[in-house]
mmCIF file of C-alpha atoms in Angstrom:
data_model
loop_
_atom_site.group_PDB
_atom_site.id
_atom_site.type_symbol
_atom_site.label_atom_id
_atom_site.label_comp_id
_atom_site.label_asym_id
_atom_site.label_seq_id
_atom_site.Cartn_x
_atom_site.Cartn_y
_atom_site.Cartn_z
ATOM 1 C CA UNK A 1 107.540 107.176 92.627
ATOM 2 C CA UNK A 2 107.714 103.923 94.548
ATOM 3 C CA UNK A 3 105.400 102.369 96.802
ATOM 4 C CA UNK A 4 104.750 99.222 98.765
ATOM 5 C CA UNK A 5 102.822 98.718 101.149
ATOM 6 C CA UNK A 6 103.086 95.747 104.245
ATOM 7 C CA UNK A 7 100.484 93.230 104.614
ATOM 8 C CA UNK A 8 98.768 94.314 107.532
ATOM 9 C CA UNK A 9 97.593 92.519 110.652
ATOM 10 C CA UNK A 10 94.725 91.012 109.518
ATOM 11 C CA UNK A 11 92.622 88.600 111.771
ATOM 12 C CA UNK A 12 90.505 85.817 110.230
ATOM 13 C CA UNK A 13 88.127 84.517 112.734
ATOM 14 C CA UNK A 14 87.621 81.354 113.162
ATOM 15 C CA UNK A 15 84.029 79.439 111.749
ATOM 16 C CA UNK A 16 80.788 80.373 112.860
ATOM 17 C CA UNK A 17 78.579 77.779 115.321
ATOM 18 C CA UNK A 18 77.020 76.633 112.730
ATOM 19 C CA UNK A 19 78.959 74.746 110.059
ATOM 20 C CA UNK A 20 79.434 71.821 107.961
ATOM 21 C CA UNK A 21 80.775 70.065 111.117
ATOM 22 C CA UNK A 22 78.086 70.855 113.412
ATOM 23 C CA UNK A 23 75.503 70.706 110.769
ATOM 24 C CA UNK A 24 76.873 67.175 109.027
ATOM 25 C CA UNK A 25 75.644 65.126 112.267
ATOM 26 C CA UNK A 26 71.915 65.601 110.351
ATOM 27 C CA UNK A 27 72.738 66.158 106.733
ATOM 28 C CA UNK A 28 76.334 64.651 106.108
ATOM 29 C CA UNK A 29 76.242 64.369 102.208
ATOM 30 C CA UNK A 30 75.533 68.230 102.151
ATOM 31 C CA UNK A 31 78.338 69.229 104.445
ATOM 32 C CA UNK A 32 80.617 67.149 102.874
ATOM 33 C CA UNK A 33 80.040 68.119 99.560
ATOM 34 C CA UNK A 34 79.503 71.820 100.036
ATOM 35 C CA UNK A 35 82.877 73.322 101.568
ATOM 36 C CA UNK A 36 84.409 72.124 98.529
ATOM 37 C CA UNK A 37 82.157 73.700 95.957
ATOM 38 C CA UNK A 38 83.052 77.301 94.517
ATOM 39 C CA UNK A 39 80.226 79.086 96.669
ATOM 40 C CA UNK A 40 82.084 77.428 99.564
ATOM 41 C CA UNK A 41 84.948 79.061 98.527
ATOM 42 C CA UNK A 42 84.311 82.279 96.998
ATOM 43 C CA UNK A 43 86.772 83.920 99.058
ATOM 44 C CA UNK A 44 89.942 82.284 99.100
ATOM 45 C CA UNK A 45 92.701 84.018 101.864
ATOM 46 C CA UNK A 46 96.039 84.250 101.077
ATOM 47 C CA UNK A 47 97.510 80.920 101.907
ATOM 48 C CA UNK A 48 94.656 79.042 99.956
ATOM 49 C CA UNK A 49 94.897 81.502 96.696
ATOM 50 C CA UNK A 50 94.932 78.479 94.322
ATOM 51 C CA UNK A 51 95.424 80.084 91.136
ATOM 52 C CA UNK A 52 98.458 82.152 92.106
ATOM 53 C CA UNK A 53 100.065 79.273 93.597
ATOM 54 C CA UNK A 54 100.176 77.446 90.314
ATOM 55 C CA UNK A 55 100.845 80.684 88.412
ATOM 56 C CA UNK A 56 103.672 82.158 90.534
ATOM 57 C CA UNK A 57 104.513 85.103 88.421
ATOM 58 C CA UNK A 58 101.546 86.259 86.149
ATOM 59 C CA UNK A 59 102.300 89.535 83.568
ATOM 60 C CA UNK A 60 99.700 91.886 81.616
ATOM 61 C CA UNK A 61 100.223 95.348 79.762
ATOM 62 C CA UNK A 62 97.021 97.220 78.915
ATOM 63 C CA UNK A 63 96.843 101.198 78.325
ATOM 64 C CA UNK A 64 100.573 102.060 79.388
ATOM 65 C CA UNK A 65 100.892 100.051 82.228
ATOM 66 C CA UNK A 66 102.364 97.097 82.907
ATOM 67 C CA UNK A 67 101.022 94.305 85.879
ATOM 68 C CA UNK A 68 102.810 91.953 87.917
ATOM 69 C CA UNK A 69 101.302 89.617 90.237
ATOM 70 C CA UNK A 70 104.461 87.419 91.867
ATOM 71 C CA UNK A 71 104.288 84.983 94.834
ATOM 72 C CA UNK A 72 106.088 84.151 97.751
ATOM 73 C CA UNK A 73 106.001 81.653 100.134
ATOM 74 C CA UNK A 74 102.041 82.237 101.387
ATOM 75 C CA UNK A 75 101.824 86.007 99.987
ATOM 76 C CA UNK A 76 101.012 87.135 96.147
ATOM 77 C CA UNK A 77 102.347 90.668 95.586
ATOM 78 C CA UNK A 78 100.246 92.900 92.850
ATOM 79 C CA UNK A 79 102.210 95.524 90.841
ATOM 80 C CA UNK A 80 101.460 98.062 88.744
ATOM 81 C CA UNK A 81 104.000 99.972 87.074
ATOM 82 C CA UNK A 82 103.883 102.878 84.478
ATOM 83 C CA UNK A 83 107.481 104.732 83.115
ATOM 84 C CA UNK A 84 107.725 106.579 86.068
ATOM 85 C CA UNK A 85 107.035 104.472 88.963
ATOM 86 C CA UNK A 86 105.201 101.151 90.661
ATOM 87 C CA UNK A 87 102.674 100.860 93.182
ATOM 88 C CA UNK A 88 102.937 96.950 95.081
ATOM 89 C CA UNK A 89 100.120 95.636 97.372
ATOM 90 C CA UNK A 90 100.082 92.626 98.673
ATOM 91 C CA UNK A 91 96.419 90.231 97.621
ATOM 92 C CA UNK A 92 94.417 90.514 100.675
ATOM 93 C CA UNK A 93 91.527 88.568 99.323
ATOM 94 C CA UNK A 94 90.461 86.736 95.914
ATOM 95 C CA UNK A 95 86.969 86.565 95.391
ATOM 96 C CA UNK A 96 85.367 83.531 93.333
ATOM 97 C CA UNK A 97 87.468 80.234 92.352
ATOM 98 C CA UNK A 98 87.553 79.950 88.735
ATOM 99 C CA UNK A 99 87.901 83.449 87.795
ATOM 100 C CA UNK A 100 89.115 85.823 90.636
ATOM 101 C CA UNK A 101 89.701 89.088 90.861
ATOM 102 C CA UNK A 102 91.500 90.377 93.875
ATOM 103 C CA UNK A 103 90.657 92.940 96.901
ATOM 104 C CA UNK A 104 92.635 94.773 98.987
ATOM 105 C CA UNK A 105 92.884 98.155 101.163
ATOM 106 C CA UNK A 106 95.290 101.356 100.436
ATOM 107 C CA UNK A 107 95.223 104.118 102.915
ATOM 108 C CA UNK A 108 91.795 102.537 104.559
ATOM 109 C CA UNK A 109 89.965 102.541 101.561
ATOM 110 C CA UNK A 110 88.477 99.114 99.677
ATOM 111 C CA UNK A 111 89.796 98.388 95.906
ATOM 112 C CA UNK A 112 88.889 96.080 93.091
ATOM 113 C CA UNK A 113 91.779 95.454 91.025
ATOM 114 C CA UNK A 114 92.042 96.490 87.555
ATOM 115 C CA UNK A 115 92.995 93.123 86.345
ATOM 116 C CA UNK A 116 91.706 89.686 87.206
ATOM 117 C CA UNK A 117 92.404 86.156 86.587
ATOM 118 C CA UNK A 118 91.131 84.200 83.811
ATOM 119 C CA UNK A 119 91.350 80.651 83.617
ATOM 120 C CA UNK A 120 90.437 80.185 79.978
ATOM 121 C CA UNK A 121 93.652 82.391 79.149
ATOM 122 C CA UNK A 122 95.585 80.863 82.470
ATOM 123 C CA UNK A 123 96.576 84.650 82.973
ATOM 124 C CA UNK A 124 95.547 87.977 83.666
ATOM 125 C CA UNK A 125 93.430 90.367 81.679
ATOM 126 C CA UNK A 126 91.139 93.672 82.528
ATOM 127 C CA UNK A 127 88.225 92.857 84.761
ATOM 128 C CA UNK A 128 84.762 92.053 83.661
ATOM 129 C CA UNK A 129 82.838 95.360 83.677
ATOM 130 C CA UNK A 130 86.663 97.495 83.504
ATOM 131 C CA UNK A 131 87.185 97.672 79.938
ATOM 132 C CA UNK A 132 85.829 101.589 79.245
ATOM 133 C CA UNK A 133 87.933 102.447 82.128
ATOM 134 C CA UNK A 134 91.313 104.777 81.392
ATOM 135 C CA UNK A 135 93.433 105.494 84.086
ATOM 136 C CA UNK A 136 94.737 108.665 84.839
ATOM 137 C CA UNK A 137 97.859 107.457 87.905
ATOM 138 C CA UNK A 138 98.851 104.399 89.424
ATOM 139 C CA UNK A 139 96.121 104.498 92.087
ATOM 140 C CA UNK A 140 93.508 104.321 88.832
ATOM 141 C CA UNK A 141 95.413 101.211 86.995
ATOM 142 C CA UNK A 142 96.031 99.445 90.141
ATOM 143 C CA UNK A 143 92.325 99.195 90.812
ATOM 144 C CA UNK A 144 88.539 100.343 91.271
ATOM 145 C CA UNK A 145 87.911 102.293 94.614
ATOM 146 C CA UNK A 146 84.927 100.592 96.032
ATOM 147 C CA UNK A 147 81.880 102.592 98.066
ATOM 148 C CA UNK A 148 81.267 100.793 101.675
ATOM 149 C CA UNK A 149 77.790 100.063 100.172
ATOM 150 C CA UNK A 150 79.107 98.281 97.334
ATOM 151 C CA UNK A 151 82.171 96.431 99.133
ATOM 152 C CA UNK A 152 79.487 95.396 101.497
ATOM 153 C CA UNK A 153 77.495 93.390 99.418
ATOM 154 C CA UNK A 154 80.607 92.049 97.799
ATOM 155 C CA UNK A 155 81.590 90.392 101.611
ATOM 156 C CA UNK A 156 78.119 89.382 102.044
ATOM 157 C CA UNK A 157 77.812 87.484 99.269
ATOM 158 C CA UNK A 158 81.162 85.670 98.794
ATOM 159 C CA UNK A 159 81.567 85.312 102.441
ATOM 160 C CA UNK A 160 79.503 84.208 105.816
ATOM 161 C CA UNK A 161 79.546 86.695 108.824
ATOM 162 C CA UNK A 162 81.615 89.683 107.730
ATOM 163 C CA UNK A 163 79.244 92.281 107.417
ATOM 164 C CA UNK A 164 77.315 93.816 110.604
ATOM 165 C CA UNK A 165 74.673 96.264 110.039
ATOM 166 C CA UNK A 166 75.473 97.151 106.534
ATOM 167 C CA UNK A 167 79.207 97.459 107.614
ATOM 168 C CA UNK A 168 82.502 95.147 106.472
ATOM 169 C CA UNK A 169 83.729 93.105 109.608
ATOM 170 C CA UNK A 170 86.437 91.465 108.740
ATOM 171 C CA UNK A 171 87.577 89.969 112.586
ATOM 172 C CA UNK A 172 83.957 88.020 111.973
ATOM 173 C CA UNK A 173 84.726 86.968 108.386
ATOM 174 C CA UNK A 174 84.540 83.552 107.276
ATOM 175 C CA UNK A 175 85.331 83.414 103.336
ATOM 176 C CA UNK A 176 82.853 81.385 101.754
ATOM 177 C CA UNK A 177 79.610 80.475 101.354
ATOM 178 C CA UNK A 178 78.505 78.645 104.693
ATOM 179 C CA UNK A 179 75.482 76.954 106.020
ATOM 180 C CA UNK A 180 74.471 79.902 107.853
ATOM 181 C CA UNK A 181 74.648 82.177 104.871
ATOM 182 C CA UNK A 182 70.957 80.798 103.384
ATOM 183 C CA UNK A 183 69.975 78.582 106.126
ATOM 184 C CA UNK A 184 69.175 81.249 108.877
ATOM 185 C CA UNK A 185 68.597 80.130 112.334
ATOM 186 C CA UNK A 186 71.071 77.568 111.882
ATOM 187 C CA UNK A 187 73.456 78.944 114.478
ATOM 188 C CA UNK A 188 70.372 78.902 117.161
ATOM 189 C CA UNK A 189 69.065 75.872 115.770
ATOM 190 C CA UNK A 190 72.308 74.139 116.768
ATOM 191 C CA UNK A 191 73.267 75.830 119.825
ATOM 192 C CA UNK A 192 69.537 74.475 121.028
ATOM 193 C CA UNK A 193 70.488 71.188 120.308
ATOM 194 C CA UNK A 194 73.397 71.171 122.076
ATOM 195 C CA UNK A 195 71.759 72.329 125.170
ATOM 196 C CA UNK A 196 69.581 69.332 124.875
ATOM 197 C CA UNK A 197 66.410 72.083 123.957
ATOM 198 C CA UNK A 198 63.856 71.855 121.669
ATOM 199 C CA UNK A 199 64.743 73.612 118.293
ATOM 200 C CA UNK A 200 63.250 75.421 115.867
ATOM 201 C CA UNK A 201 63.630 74.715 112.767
ATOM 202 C CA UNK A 202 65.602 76.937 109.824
ATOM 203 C CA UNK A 203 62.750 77.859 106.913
ATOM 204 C CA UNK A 204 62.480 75.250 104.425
ATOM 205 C CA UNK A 205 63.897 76.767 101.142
ATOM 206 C CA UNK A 206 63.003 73.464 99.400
ATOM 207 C CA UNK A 207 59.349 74.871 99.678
ATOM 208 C CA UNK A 208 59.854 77.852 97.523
ATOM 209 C CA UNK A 209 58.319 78.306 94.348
ATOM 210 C CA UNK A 210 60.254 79.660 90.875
ATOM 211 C CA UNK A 211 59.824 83.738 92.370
ATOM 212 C CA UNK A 212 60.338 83.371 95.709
ATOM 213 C CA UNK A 213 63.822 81.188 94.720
ATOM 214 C CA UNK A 214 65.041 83.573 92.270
ATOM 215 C CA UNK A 215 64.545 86.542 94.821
ATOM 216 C CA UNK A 216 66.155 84.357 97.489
ATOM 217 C CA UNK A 217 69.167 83.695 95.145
ATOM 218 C CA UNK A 218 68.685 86.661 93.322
ATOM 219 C CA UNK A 219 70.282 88.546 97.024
ATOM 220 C CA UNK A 220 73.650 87.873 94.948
ATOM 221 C CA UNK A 221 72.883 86.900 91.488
ATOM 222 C CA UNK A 222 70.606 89.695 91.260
ATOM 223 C CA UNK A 223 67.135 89.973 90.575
ATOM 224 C CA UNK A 224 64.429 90.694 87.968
ATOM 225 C CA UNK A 225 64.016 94.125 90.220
ATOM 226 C CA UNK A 226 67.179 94.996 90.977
ATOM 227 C CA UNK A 227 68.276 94.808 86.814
ATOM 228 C CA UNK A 228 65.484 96.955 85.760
ATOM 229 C CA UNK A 229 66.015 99.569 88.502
ATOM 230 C CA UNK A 230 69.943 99.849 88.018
ATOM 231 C CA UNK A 231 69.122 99.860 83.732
ATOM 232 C CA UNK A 232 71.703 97.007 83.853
ATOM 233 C CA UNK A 233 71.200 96.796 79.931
ATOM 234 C CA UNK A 234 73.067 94.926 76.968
ATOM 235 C CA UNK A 235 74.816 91.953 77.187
ATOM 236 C CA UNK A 236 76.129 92.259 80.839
ATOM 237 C CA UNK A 237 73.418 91.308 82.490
ATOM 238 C CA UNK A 238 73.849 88.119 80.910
ATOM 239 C CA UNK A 239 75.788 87.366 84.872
ATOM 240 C CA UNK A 240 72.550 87.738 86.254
ATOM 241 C CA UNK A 241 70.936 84.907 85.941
ATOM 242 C CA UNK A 242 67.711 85.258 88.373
ATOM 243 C CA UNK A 243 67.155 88.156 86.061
ATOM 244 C CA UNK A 244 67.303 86.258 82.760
ATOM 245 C CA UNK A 245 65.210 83.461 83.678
ATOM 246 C CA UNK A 246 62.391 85.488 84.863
ATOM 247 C CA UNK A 247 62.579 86.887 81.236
ATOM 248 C CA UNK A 248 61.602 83.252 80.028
ATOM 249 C CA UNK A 249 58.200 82.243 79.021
ATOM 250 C CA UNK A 250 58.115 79.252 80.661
ATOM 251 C CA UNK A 251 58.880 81.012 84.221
ATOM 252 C CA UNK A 252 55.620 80.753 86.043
ATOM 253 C CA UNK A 253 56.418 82.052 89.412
ATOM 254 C CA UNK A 254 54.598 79.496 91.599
ATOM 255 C CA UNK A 255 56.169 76.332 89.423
ATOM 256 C CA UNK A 256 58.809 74.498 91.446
ATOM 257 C CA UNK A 257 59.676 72.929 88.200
ATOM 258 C CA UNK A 258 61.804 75.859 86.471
ATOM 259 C CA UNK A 259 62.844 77.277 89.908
ATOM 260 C CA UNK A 260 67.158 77.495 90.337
ATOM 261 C CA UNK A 261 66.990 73.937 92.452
ATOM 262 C CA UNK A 262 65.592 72.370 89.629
ATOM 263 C CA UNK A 263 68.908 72.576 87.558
ATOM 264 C CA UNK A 264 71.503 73.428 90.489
ATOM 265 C CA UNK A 265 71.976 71.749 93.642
ATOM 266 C CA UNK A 266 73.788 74.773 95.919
ATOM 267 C CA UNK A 267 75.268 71.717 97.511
ATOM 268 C CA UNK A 268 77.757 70.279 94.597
ATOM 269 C CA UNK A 269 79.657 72.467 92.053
ATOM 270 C CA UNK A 270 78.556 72.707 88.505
ATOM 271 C CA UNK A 271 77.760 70.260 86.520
ATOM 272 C CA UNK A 272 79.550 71.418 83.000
ATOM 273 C CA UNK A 273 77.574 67.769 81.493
ATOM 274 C CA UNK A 274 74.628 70.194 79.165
ATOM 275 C CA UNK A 275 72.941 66.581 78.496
ATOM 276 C CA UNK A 276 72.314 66.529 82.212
ATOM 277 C CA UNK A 277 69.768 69.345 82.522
ATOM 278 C CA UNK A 278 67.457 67.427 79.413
ATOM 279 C CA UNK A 279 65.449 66.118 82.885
ATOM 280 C CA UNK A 280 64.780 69.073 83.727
ATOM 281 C CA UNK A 281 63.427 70.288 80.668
ATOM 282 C CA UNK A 282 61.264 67.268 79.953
ATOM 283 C CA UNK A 283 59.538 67.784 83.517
ATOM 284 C CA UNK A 284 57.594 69.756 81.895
ATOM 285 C CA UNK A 285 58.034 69.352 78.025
ATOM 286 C CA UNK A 286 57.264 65.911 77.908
ATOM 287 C CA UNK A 287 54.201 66.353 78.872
ATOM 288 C CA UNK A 288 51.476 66.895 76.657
ATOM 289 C CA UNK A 289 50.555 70.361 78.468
ATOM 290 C CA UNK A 290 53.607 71.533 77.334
ATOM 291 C CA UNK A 291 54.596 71.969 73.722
ATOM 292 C CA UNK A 292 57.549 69.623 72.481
ATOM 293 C CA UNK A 293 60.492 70.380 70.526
ATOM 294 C CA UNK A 294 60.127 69.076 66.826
ATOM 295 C CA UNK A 295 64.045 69.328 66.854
ATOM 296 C CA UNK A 296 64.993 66.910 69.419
ATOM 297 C CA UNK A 297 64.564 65.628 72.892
ATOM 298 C CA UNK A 298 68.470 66.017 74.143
ATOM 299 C CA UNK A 299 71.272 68.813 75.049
ATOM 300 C CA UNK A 300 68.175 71.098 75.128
ATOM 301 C CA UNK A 301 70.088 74.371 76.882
ATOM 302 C CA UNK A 302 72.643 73.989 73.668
ATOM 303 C CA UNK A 303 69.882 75.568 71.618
ATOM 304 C CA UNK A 304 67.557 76.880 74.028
ATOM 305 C CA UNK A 305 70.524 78.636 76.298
ATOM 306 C CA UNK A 306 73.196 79.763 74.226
ATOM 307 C CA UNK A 307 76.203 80.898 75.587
ATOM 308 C CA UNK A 308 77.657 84.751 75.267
ATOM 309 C CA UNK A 309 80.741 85.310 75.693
ATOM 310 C CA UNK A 310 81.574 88.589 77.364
ATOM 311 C CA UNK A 311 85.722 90.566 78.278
ATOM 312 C CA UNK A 312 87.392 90.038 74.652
ATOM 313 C CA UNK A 313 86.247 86.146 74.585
ATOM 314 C CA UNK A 314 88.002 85.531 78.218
ATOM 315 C CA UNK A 315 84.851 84.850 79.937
ATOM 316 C CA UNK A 316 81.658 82.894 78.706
ATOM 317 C CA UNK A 317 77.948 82.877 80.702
ATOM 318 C CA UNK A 318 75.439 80.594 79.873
ATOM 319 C CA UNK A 319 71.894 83.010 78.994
ATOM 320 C CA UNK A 320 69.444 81.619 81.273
ATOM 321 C CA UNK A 321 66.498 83.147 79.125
ATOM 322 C CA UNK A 322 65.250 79.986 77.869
ATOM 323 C CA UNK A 323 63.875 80.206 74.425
ATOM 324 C CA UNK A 324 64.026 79.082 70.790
ATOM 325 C CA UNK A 325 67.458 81.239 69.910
ATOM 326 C CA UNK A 326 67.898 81.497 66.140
ATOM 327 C CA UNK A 327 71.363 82.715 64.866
ATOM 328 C CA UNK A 328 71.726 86.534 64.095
ATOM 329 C CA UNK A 329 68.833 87.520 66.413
ATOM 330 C CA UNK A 330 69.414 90.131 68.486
ATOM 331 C CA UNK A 331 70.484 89.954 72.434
ATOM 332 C CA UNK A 332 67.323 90.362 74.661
ATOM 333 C CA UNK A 333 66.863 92.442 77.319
#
């Protein structure tokens, strides 16, 4: 059995209103820094799919079959063969920037494929969450059917306008994270302007407190609620990172001071520098209302944050349930 399928006609749309051009005229360091950040491109189309650009032909075997992923000219092909046939679909989307794993539709119906892109290996193994799975046909090992809830929230969260009413719109897709994703209003807000009105103002979100933040962020990194109610035990909630800081002791949910902003700006990509979040921690633990660590005053989240590393060692999350973390204790919940 052989099949390929076409790329289909697909139609990106073009940005929203509201953007980092319309909105840099007010706040230019944000809307030049954020486009290029990995929320600002957390859906990458095919002609921008980075990582299969500089790996042109990536290979992987795993429970009988074999996976090609091979590129030409703006178009990555993903293959899955077993010893009777193959099964070829071309990448429609690749969701995050580091490591991706790839979307795309057979017969009208949403998949998440079985193997993703890892950049600590610089190749392709199973996808995060995957493992247990054991195909039965080539439809199984090519990828994960998706339900429209589920496929929803995955376009609503890497993306900006592609979901109407609880339903994928892809003609109104813009991949990414965009102003308008967490600033609401800011498509009114700027239209006003333009027509020389008075306008109101998008909600502060530099006002929230510690809760209110990690629910707001928590929409896609999941929150304290949403863990407990979907049992999301063991270490793979260790993704969910809303979740595992509400677990610390020093959340208090009205303190602006252990709140995501206080570590991230959403603005700028990661800072990887661990030395660089010891302000942070001293806001409060240098104080004398706080308690002090008797160990030292730097690189605090490489004790009090330890890293777990998750997929067979190809992917590593840092455990945002701050605490004192001796070696051999169990995982927390």
């Amino acid at each position: 059995m052989e099949i390929s399928l076409a790329l289909p006609a697909l139609v990106y749309a073009a940005s929203p209103p509201a953007g980092p051009t319309a909105c840099a005229t007010c706040h230019p360091a944000q809307a030049q820094s954020q486009p290029k950040t990995a929320m600002g491109n957390a859906i990458e189309l095919p002609p921008d799919q980075e990582n299969l650009k500089a790996h042109p032909k990536l290979t992987f075997e795993k429970n009988g079959y074999a996976y090609t992923i091979e590129r030409q000219g703006d178009l990555s092909t993903y293959t899955v063969r077993d010893g009777e046939g193959e099964l070829s679909l071309p990448i429609q989307y690749a969701f995050g920037v580091h490591m991706q794993t790839f979307v795309f539709q057979y017969r009208g119906r949403f998949y998440e494929s079985m193997v993703s892109y890892y950049p600590k290996l610089s190749g392709l193994a199973i996808t995060l969450g995957d493992e247990q799975l054991r195909p039965r046909n080539l439809v199984e090992a090519m990828g994960r059917e998706t339900s429209n809830q589920e496929i929803a929230v995955c376009f609503d969260c890497h993306g900006t306008g592609g979901v109407t009413q609880g339903r994928v719109t892809l003609d109104s897709l813009k991949p990414g994270v965009a102003c308008e994703h967490c600033h609401a209003g800011v498509a009114t807000h700027m239209e006003a302007i333009a027509r020389g009105k008075i306008a109101a103002l998008p909600a502060k979100l530099g006002q929230m407190g510690a809760e209110d933040m990690s629910k707001f962020c928590g929409q896609c990194h999941r929150t304290w609620e949403f863990v407990v109610r979907a049992r999301e035990w063991g270490e793979v909630n260790i993704r969910f990172a809303p979740y595992r800081l509400a677990n610390s002791n020093c959340f208090l949910g009205d303190d602006k001071r252990i709140r995501c902003t206080a570590c991230h700006d959403p603005h700028a990509n990661l800072n990887r520098d661990e030395a660089g979040y010891d302000r942070a921690c001293l806001a409060c633990h240098a104080s004398n209302a706080q308690k002090s660590c008797r160990v030292s005053r730097n690189n605090c989240v490489a004790c009090h944050m330890p890293k777990v590393t998750l997929s067979d060692g190809h992917a590593v999350f840092t455990d945002h349930q701050i605490r004192i973390a001796r070696p051999g204790d169990p995982y927390p919940n």
